PDB file of C-alpha atoms in Angstrom:
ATOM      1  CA  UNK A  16       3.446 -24.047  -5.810  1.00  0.00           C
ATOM      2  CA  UNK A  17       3.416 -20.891  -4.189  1.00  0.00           C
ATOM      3  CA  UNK A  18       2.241 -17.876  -6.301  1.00  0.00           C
ATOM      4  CA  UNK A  19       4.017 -15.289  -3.079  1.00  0.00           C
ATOM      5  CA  UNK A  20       7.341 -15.533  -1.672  1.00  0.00           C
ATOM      6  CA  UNK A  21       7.884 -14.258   1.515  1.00  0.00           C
ATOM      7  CA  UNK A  22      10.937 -12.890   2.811  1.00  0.00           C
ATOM      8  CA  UNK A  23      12.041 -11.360   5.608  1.00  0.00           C
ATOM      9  CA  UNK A  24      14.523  -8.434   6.676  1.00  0.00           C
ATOM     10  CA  UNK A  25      14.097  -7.154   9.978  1.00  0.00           C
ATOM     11  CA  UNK A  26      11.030  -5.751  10.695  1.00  0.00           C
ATOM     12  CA  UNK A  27      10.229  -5.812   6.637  1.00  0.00           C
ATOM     13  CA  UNK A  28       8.645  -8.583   5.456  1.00  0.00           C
ATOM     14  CA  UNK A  29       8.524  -8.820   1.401  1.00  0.00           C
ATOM     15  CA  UNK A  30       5.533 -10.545  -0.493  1.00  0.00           C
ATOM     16  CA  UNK A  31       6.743 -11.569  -3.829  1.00  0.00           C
ATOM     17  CA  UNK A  32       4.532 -12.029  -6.734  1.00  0.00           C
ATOM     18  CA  UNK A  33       5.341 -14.650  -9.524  1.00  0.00           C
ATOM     19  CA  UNK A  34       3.086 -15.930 -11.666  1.00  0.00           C
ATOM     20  CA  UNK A  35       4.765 -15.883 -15.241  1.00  0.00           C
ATOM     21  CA  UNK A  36       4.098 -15.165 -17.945  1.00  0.00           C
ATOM     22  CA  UNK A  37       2.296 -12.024 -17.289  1.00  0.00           C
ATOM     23  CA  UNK A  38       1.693 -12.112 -13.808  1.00  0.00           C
ATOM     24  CA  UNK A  39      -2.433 -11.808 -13.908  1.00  0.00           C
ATOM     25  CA  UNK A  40      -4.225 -11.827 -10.926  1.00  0.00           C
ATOM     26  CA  UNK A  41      -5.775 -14.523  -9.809  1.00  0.00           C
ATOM     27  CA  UNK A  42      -8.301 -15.847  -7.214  1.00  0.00           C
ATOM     28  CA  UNK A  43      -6.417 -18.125  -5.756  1.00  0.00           C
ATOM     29  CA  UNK A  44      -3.017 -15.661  -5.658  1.00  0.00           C
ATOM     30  CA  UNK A  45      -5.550 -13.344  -3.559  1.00  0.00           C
ATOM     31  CA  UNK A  46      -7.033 -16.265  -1.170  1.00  0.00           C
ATOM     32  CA  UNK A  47      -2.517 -16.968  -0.680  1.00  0.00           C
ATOM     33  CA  UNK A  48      -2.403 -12.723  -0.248  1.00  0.00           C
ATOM     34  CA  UNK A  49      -5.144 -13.228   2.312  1.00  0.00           C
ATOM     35  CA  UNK A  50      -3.996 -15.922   4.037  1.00  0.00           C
ATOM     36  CA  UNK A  51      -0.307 -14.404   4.466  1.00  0.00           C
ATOM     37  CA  UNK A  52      -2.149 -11.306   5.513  1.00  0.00           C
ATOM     38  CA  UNK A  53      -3.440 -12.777   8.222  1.00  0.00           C
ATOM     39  CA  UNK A  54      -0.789 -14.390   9.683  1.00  0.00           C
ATOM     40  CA  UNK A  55       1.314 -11.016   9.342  1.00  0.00           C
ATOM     41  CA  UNK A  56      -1.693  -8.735  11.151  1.00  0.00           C
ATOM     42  CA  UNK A  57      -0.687 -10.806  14.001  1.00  0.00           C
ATOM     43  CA  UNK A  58       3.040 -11.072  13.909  1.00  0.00           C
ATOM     44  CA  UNK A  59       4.968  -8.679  16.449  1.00  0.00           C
ATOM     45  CA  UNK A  60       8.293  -8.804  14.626  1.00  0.00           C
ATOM     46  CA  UNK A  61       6.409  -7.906  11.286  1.00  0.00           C
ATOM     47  CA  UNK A  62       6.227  -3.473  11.407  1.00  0.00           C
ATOM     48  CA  UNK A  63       5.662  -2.736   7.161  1.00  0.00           C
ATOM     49  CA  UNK A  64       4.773  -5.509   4.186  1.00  0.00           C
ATOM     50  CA  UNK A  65       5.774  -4.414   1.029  1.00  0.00           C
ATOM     51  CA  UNK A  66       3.918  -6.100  -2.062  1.00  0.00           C
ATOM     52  CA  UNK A  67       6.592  -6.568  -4.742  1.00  0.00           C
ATOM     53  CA  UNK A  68       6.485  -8.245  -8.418  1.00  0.00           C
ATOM     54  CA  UNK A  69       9.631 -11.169  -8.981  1.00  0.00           C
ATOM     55  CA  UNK A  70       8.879  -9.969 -13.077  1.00  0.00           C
ATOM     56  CA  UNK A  71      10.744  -6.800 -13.793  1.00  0.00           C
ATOM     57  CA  UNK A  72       7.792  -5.639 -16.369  1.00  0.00           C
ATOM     58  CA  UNK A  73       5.207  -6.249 -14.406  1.00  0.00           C
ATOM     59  CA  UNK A  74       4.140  -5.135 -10.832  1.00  0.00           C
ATOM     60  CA  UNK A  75       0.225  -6.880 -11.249  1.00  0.00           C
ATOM     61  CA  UNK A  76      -0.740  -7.006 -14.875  1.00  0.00           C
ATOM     62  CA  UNK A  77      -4.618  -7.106 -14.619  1.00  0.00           C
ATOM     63  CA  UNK A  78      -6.893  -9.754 -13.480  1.00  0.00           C
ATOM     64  CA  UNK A  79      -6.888 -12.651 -15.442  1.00  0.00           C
ATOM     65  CA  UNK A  80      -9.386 -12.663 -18.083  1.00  0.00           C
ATOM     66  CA  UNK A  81     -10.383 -16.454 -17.926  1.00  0.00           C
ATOM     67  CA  UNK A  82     -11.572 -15.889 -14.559  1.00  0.00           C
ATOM     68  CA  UNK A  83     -13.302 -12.842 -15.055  1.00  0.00           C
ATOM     69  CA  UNK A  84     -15.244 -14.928 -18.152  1.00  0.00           C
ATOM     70  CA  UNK A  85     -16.204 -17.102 -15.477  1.00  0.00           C
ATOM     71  CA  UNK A  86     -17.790 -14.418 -13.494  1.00  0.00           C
ATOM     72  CA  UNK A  87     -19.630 -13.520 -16.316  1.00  0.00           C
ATOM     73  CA  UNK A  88     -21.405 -17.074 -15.960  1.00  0.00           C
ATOM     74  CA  UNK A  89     -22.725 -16.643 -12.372  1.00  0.00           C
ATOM     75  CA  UNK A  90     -21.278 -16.089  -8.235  1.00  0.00           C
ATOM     76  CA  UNK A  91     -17.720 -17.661  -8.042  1.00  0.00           C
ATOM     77  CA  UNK A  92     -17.428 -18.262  -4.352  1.00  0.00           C
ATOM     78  CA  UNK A  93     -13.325 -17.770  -4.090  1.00  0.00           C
ATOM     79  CA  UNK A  94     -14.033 -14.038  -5.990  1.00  0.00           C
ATOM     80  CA  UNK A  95     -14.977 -12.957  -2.566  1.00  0.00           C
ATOM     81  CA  UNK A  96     -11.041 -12.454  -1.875  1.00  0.00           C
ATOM     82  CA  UNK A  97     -11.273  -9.499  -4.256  1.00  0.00           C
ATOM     83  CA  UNK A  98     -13.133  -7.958  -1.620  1.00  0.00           C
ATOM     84  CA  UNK A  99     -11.533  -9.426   1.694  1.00  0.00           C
ATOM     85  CA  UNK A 100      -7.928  -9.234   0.831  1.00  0.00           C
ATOM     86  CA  UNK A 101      -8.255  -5.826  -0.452  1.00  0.00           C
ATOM     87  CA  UNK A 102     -10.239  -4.218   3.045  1.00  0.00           C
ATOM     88  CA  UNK A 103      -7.388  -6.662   4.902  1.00  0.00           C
ATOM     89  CA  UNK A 104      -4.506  -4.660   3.360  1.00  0.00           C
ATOM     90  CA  UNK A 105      -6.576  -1.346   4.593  1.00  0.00           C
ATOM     91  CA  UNK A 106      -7.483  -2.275   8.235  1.00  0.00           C
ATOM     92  CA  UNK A 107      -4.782  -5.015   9.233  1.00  0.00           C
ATOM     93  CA  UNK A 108      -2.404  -2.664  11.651  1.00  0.00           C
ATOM     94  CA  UNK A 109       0.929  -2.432   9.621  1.00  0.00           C
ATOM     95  CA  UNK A 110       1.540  -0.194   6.501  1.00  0.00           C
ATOM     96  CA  UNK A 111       1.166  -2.264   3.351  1.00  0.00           C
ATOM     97  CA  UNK A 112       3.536  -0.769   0.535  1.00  0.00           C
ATOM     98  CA  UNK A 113       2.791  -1.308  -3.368  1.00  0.00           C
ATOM     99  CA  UNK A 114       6.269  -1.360  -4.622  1.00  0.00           C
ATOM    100  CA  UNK A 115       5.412  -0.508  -8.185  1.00  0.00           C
ATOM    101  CA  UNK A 116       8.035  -0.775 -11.081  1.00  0.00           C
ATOM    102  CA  UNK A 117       6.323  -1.774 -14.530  1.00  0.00           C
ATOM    103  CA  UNK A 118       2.791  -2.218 -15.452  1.00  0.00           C
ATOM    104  CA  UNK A 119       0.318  -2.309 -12.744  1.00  0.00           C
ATOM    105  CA  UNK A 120      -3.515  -2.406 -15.315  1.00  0.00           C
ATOM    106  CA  UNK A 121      -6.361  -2.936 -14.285  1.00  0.00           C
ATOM    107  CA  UNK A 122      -6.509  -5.589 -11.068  1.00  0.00           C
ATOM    108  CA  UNK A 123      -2.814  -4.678 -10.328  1.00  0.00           C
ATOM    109  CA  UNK A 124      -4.094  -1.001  -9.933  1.00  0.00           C
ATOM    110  CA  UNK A 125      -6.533  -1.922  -7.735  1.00  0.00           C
ATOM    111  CA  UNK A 126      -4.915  -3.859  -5.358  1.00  0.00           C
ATOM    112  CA  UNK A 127      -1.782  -1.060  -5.163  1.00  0.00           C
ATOM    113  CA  UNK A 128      -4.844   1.371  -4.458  1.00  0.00           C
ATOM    114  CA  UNK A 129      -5.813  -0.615  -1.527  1.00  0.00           C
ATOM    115  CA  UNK A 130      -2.588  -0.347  -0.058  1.00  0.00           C
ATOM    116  CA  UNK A 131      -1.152   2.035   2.408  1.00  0.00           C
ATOM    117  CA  UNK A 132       1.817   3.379   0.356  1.00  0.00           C
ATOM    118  CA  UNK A 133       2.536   2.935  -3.250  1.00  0.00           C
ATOM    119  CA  UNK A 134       6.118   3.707  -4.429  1.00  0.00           C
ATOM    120  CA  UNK A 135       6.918   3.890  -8.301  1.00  0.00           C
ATOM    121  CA  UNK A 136      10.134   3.171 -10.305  1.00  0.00           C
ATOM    122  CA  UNK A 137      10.653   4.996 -13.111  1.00  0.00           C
ATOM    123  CA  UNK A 138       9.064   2.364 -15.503  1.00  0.00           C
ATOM    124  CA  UNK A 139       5.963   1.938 -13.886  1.00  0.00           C
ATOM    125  CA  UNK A 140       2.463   2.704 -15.643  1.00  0.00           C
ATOM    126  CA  UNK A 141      -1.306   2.738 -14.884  1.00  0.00           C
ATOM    127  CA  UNK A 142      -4.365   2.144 -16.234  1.00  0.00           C
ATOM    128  CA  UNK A 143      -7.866   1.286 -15.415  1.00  0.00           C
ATOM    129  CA  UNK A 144      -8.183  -0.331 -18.674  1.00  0.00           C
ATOM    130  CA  UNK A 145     -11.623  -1.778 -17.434  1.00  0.00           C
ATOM    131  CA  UNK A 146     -13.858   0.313 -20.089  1.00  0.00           C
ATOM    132  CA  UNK A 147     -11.523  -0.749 -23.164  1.00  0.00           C
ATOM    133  CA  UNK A 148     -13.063  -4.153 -22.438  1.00  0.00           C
ATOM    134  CA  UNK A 149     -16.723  -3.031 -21.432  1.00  0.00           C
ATOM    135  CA  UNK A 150     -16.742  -3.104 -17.588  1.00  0.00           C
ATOM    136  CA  UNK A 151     -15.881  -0.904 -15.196  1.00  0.00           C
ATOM    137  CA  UNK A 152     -13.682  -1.705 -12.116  1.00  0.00           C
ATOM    138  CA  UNK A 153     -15.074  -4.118  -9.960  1.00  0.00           C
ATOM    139  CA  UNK A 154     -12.605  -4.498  -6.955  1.00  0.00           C
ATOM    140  CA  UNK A 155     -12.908  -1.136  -5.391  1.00  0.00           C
ATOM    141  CA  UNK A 156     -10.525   1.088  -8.043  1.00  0.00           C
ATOM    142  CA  UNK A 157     -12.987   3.626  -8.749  1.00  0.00           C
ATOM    143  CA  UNK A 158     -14.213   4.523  -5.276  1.00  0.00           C
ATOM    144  CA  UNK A 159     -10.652   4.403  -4.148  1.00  0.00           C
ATOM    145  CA  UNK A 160      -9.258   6.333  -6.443  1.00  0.00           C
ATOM    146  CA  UNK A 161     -11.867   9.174  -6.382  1.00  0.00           C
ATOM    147  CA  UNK A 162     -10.941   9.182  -2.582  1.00  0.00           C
ATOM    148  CA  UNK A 163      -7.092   9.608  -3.485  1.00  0.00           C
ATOM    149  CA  UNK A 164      -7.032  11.938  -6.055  1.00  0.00           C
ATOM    150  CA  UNK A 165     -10.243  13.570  -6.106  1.00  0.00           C
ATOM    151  CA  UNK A 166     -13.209  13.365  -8.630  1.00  0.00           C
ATOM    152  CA  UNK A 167     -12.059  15.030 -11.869  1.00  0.00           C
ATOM    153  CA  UNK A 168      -8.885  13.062 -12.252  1.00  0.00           C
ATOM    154  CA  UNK A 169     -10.381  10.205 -11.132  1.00  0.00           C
ATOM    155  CA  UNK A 170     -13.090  10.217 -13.984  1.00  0.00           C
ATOM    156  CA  UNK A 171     -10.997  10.918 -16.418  1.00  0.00           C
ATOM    157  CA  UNK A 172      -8.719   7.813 -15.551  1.00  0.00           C
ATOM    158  CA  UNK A 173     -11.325   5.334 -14.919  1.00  0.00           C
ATOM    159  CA  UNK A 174     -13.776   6.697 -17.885  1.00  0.00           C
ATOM    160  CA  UNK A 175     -11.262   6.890 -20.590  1.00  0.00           C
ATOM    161  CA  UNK A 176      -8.218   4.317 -19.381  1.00  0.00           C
ATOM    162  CA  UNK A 177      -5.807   6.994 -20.143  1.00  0.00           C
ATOM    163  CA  UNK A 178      -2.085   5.072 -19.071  1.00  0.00           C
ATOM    164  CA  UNK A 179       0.140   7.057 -16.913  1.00  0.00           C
ATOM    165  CA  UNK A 180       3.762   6.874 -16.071  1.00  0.00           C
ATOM    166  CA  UNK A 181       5.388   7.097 -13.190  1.00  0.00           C
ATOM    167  CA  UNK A 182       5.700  10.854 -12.779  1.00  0.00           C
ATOM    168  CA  UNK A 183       2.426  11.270 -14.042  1.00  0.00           C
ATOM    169  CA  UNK A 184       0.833   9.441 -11.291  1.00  0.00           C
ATOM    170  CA  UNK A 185       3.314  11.128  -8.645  1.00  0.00           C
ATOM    171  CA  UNK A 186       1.280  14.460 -10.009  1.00  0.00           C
ATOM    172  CA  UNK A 187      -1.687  13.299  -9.938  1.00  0.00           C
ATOM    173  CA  UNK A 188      -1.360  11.747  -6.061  1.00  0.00           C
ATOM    174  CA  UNK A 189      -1.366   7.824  -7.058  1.00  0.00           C
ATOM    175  CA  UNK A 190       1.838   6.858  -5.985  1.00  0.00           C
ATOM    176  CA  UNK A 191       3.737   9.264  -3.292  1.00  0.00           C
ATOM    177  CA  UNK A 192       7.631   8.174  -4.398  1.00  0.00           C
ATOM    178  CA  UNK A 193       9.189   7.815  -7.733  1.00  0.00           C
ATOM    179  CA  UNK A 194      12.137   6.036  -6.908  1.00  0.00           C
ATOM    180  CA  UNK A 195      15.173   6.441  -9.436  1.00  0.00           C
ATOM    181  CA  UNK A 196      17.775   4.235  -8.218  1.00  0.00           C
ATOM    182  CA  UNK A 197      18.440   0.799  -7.615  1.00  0.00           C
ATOM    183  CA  UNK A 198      14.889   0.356  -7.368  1.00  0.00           C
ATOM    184  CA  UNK A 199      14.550  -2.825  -5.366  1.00  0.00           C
ATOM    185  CA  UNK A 200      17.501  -1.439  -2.936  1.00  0.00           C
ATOM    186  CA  UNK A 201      15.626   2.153  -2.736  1.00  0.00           C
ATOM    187  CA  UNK A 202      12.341   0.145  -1.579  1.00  0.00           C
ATOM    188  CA  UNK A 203      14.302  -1.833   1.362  1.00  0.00           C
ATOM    189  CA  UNK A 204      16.231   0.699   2.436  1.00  0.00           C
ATOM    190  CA  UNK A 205      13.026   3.462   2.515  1.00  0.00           C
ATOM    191  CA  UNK A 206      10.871   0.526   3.945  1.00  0.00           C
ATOM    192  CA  UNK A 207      13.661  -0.103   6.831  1.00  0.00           C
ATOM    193  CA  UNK A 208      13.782   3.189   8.197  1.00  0.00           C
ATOM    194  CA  UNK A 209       9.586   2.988   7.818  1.00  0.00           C
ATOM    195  CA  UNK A 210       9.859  -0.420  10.204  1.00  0.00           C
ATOM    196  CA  UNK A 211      12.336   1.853  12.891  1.00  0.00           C
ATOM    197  CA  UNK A 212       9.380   4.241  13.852  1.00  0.00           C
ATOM    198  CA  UNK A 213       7.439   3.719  16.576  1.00  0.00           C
ATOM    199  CA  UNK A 214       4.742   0.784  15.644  1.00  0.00           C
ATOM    200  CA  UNK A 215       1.614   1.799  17.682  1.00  0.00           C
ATOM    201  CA  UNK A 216       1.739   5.674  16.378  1.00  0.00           C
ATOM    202  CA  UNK A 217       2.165   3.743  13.218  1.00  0.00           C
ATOM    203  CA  UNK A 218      -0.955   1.675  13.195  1.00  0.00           C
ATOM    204  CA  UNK A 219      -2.605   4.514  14.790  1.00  0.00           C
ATOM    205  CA  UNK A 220      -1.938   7.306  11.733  1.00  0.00           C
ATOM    206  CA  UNK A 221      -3.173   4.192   9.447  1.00  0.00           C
ATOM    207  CA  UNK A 222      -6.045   3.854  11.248  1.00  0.00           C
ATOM    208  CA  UNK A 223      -6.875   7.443  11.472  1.00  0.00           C
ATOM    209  CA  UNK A 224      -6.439   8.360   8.076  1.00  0.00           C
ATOM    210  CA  UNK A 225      -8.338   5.510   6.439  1.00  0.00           C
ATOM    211  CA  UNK A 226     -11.404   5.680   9.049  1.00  0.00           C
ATOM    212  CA  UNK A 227     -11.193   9.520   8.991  1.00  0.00           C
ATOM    213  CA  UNK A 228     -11.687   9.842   5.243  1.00  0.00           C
ATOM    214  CA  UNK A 229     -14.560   8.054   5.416  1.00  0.00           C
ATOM    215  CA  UNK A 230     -16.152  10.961   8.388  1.00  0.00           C
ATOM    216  CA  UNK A 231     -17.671  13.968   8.329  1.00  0.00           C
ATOM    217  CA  UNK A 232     -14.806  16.543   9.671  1.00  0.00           C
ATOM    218  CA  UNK A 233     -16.995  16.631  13.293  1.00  0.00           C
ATOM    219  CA  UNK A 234     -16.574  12.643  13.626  1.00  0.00           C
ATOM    220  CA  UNK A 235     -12.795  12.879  12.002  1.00  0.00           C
ATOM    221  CA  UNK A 236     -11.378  15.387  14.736  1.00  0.00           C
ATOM    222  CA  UNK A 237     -12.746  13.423  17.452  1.00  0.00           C
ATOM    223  CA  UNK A 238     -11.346  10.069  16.183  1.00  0.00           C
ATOM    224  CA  UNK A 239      -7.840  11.771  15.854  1.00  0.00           C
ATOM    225  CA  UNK A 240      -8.079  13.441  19.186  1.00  0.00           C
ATOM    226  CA  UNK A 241      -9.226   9.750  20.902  1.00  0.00           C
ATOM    227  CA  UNK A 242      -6.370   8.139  19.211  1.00  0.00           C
ATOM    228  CA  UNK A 243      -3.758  10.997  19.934  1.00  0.00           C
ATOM    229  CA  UNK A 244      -4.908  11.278  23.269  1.00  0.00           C
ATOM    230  CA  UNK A 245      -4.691   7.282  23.616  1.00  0.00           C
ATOM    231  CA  UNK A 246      -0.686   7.209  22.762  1.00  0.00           C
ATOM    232  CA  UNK A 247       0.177  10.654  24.659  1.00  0.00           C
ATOM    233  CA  UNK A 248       1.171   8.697  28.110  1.00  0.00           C
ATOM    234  CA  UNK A 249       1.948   5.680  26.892  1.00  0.00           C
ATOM    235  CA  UNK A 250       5.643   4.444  27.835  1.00  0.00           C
ATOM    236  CA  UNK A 251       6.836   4.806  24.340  1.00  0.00           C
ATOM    237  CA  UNK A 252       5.869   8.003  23.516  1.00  0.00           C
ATOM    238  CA  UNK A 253       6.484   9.339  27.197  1.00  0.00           C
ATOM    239  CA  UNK A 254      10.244   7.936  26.472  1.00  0.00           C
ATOM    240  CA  UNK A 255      10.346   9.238  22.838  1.00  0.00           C
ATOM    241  CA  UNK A 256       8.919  12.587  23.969  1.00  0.00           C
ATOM    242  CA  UNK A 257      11.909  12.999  26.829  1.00  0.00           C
ATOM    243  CA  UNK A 258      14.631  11.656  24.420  1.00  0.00           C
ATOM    244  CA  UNK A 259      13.346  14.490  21.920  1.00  0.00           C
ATOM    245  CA  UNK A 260      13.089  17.358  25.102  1.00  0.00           C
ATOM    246  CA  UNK A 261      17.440  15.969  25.627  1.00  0.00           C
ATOM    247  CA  UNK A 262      18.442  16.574  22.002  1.00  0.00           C
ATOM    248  CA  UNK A 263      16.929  20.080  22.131  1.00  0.00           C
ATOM    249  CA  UNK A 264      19.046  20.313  25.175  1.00  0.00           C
ATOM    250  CA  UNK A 265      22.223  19.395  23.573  1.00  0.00           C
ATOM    251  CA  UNK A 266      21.481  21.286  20.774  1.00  0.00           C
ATOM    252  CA  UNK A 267      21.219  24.601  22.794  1.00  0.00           C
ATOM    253  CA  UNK A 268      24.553  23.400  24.286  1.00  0.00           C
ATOM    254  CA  UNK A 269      25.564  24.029  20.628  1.00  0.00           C
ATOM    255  CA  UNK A 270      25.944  20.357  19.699  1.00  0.00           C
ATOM    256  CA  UNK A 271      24.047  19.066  16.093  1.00  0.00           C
ATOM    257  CA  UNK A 272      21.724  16.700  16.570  1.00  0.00           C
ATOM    258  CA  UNK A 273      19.245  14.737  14.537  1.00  0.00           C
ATOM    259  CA  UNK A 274      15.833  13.984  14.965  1.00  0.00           C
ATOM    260  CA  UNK A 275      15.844  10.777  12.678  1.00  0.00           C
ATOM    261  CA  UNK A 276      11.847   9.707  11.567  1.00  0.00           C
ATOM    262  CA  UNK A 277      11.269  13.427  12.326  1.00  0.00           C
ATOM    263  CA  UNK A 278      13.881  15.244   9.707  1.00  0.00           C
ATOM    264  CA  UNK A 279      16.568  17.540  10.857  1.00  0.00           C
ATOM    265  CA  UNK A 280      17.625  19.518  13.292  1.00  0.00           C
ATOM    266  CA  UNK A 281      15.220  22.417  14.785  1.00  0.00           C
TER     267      UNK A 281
END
């Protein structure tokens, strides 16, 4: 039985988690991540995945503990998806979103932290609860979230397993939305308009942002001005680029126009 359910809307396509009762994380739910993963990097009609939880508690847990006690015995060889799944969400082309509203510990942390976007409903928390149990995060959470929020915050979350709500974490950088609606709705609706915008200027801000981070700010510049320079005369943005030069037209004509991805009116 499937531990994701995929569904489709558009140009959003919606990974479901389920795996009652507490929805741990497991090796074989990220080999199935993986696997979907790979299929989607491909897909033209697929623009933004969003990672979402089918238990209203729980985005991800934590790992589950049975298999980490196996760890503890010697190599695992399916453990590896820890690693691949997590650098797939990062460097596959489309925006993965954590949609995040309940308890994301541990594991579920680190796999939201891999992704490109992580919006919050109101009852989501966080913790790297990794020291409680005496280990430290093992998938990637504390380099990635020293990256993210920078290294005082980052030591006092992964040193001490201080839990966070959802507001706190919007402060502190973690997640970038706190959605207080209809959550579910609010996260289709906000990943729609996400799917509308151009695809390759898209993958191309992904790109540059992840690989960029990882640069000196010599090597960073040049990689955004090679990929800037790269979409400049393609079709797409030469259309995009005369559409925008005809609503500033119209708009000194004295009608109101709207720019839609890029916010209102000049």
């Amino acid at each position: 039985m499937p531990l994701w359910n995929l569904e489709r809307a558009g140009g959003v396509v919606e990974l479901v988690y389920d795996n009652p009762p507490r929805n741990f994380l497991t090796f074989a739910a990220l080999e199935e991540l993986g696997a979907h993963l790979s299929d989607l990097a491909d897909d033209p009609d697929a623009a933004v995945i969003v990672l979402a939880s089918a238990d209203e508690d729980r985005f991800i847990a934590h790992a589950d503990l049975d298999e980490l006690g196996r760890l503890a015995d010697g190599p695992v060889p399916e453990a590896r998806a820890w690693y691949t799944t997590m650098r797939l969400i990062e460097t596959m082309p489309q925006p993965v979103v954590a949609a995040i509203d309940g308890q994301a510990w541990g594991g579920g942390l680190e796999l939201a932290l891999a992704c490109t976007l992580r919006w919050a409903g109101p009852r989501a928390h966080f913790s790297a609860i990794e020291t409680a149990l005496g280990i430290i995060p093992g998938a990637g959470g504390s380099q990635r979230l020293i990256r993210l929020i920078g290294r005082g915050p980052a030591t006092d979350l992964v040193i001490t397993g201080l839990r966070v709500d959802a507001d706190h974490a919007a402060r502190l950088g973690i997640v970038s939305r706190v959605l207080t609606g209809d959550f579910r709705a609010e996260v289709r609706a906000s990943a729609a308009a996400l799917a509308d915008l151009p695809r390759a200027a898209v993958a191309a801000a992904k790109r540059v942002l992840r690989e960029g981070a990882e640069l000196g700010l010599s090597d960073a510049l040049r990689l955004e001005g090679g990929a800037f320079g790269e979409l400049l005369a393609t079709p797409e943005s030469l259309r995009l680029q005369q559409a925008a030069r005809e609503r500033y037209a119209r708009a000194a004509a004295g009608d109101q126009v709207g720019f839609g991805g890029l916010g209102e009116p000049a």
